[in-house]
XYZ file of N, CA and C in Angstrom:
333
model
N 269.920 411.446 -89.162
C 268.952 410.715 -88.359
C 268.665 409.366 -89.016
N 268.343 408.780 -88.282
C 268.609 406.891 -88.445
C 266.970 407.140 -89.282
N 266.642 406.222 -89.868
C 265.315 405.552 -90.705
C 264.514 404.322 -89.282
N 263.675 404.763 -88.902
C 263.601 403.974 -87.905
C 262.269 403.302 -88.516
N 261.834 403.558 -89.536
C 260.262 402.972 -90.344
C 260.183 401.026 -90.104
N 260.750 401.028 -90.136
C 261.458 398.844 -90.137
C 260.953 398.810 -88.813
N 260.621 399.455 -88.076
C 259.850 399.037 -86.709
C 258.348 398.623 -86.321
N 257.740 399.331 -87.424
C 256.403 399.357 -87.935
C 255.951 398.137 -88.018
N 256.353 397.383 -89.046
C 255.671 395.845 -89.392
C 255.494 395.156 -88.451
N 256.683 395.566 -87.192
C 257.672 394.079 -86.174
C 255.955 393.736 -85.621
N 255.273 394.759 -84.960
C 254.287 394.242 -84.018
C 253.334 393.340 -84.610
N 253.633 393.100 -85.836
C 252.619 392.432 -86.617
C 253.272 390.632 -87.076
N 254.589 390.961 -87.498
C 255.317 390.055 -87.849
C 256.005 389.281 -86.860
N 256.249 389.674 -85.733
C 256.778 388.806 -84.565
C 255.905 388.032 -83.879
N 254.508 388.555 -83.092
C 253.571 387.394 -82.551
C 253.206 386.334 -83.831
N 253.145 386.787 -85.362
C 253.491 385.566 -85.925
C 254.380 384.519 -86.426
N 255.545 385.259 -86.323
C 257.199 384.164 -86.316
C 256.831 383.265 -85.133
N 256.326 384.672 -83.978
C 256.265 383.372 -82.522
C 255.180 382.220 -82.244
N 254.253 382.447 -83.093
C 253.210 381.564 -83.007
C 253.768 380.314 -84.185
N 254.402 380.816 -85.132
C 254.890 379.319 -86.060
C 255.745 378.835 -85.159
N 256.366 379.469 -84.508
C 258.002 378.781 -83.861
C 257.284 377.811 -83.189
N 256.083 378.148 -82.504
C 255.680 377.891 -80.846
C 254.754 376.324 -81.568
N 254.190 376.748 -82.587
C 253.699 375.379 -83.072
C 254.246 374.338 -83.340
N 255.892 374.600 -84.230
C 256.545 373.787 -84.685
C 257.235 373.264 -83.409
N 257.170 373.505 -82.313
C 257.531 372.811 -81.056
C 256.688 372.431 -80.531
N 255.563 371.735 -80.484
C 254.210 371.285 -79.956
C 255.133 370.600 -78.706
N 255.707 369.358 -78.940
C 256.038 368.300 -78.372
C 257.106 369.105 -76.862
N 257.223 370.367 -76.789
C 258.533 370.566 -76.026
C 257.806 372.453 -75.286
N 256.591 371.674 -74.560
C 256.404 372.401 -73.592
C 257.389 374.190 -72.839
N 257.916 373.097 -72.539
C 259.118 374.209 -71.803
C 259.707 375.493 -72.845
N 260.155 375.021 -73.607
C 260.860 375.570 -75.018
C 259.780 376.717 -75.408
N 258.507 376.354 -76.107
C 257.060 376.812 -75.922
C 257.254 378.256 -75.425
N 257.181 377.927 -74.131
C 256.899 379.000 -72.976
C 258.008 380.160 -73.029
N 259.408 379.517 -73.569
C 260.194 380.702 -73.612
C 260.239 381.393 -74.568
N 260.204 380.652 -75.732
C 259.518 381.207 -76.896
C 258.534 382.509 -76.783
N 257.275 382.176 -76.216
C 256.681 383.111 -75.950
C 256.513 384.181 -75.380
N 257.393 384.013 -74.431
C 257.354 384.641 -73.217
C 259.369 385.625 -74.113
N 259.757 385.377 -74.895
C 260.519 386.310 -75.161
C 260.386 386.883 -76.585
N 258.953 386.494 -77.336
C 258.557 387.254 -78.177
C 257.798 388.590 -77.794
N 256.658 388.232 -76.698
C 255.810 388.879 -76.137
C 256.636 390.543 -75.176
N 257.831 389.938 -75.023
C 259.133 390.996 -74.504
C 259.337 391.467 -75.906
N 259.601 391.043 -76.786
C 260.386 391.719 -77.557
C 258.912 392.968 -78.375
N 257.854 392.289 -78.557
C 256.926 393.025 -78.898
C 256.596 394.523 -77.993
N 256.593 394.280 -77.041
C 256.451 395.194 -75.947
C 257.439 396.297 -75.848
N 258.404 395.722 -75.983
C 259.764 396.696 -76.644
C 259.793 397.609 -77.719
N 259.458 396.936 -78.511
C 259.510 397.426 -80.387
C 258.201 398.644 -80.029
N 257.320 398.395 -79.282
C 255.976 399.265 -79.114
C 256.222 400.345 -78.077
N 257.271 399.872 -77.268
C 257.786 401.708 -76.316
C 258.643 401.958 -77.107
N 259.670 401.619 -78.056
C 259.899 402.369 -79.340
C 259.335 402.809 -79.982
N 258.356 402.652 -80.621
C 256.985 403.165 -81.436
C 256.664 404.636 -80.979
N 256.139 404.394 -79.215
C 256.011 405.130 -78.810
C 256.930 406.606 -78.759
N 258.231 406.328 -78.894
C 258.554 406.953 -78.715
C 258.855 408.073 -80.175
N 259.481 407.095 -80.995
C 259.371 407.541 -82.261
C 258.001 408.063 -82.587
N 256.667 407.695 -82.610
C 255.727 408.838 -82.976
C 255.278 409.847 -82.275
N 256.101 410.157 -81.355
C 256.218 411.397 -80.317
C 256.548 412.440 -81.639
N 257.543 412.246 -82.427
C 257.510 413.187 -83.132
C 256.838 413.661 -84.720
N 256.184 412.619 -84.648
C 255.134 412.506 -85.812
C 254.958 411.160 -86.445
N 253.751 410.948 -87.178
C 253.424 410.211 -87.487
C 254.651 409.564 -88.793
N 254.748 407.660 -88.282
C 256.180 406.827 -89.363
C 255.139 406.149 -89.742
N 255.001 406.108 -91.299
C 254.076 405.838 -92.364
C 255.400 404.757 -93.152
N 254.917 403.621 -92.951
C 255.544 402.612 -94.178
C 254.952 401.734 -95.454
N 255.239 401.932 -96.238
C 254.227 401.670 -97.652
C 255.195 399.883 -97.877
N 253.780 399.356 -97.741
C 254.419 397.691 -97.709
C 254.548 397.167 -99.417
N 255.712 397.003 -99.611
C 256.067 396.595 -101.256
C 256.800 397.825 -102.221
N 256.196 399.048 -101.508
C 256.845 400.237 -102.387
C 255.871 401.060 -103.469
N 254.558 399.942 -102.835
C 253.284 400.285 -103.385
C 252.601 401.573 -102.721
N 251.830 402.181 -103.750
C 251.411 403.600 -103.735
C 250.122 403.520 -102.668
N 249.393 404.756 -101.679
C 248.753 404.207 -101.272
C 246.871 403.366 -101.798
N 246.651 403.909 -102.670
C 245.444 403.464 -103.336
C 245.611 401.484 -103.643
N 246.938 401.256 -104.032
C 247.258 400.008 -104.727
C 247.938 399.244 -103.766
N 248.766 399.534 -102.575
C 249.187 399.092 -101.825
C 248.877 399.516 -100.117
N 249.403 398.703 -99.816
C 249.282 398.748 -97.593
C 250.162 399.412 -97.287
N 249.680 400.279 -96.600
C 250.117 401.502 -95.638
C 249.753 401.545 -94.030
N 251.018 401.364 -93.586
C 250.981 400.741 -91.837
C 251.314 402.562 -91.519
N 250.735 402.642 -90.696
C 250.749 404.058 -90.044
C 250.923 404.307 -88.682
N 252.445 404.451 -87.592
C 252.351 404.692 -86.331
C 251.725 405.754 -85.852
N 250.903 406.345 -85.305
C 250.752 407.614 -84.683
C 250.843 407.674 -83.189
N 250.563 408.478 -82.438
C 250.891 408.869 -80.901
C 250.007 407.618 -80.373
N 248.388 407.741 -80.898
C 247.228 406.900 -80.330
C 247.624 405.313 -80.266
N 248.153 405.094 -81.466
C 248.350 403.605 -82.306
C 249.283 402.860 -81.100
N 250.587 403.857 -81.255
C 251.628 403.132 -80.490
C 251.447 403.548 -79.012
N 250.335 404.206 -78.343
C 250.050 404.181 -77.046
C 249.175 402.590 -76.585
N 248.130 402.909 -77.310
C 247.429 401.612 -77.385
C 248.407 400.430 -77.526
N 249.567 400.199 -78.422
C 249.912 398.814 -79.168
C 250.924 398.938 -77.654
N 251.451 399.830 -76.830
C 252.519 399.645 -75.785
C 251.391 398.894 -74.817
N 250.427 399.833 -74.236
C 249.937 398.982 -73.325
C 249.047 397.918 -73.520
N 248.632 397.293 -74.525
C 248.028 396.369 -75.162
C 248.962 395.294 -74.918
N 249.956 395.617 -75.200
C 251.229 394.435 -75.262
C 252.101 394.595 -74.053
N 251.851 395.031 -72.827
C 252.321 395.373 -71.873
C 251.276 394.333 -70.504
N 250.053 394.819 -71.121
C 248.992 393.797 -70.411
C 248.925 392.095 -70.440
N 249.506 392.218 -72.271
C 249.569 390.866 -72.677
C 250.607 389.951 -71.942
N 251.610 390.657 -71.848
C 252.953 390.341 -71.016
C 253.039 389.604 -69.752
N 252.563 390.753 -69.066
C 251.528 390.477 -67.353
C 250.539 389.568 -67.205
N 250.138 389.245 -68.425
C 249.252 387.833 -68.579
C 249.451 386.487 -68.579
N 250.648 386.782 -69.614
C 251.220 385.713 -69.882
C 252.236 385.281 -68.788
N 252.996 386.475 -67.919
C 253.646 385.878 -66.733
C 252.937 385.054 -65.720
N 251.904 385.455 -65.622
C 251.038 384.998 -64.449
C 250.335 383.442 -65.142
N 250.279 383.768 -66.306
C 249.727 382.476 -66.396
C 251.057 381.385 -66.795
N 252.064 381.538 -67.015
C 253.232 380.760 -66.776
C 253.206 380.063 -65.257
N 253.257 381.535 -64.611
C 253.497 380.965 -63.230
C 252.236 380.390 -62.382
N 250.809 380.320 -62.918
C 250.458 379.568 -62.606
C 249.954 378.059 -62.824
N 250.591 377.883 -63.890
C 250.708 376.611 -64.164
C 251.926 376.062 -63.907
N 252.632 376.490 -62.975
C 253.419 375.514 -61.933
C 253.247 375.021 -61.014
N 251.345 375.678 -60.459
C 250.988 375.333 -59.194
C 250.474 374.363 -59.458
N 249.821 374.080 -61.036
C 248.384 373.143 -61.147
C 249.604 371.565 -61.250
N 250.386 371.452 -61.778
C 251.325 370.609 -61.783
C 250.764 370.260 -63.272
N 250.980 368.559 -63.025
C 250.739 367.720 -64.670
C 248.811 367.685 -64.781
N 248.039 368.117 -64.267
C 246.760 368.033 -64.346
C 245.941 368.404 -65.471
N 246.608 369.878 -65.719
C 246.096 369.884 -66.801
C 247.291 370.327 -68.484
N 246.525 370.388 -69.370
C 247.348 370.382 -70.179
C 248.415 371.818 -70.605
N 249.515 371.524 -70.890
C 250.438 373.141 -71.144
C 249.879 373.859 -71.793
């Protein structure tokens, strides 16, 4: 059976890769939006994986190799990755709609 623990961090570490990416493109709107709009997919993903993987028990990853008293301990359980799917499922549906409605407002207001 595969080690599937490396899934754990992603929901944490990807909306922030995507928020540096999304900054370091201020100037390029468009770019921006896909950026986001295919992190926010990929998060949503990694979290019906979650889901699915703590169907069979709780994936505990110890960040550094550190013990838990001295180090961070990310913990999936059934609740965690139910919540983090539709949390990030809502976010998704948010963010589509608000893409698409700022095609109606035109150049008025800002991206």
């Amino acid at each position: 059976m595969t080690d599937w623990s490396w899934l754990v961090p992603l929901p944490v570490v990807l909306p922030l890769s995507g928020a540096g990416l999304t900054l370091a493109l201020y100037r390029r709107p468009r770019v921006q939006r896909v950026v986001s709009l295919v992190t926010l997919t990929l998060v949503a993903v990694v979290a019906a994986a979650l889901l699915v993987l703590a169907d069979a028990g709780p994936v505990v990853v110890e960040i550094g190799d550190w013990a838990a008293p001295v180090g961070i301990n990310l913990v999936a359980d059934r609740l965690s990755a139910l919540m983090l799917t539709v949390s990030s499922v809502v976010i998704l549906c948010v963010l589509i709609y608000s893409l698409a409605q700022g095609r109606e407002d035109g150049e008025r207001f800002a991206p």
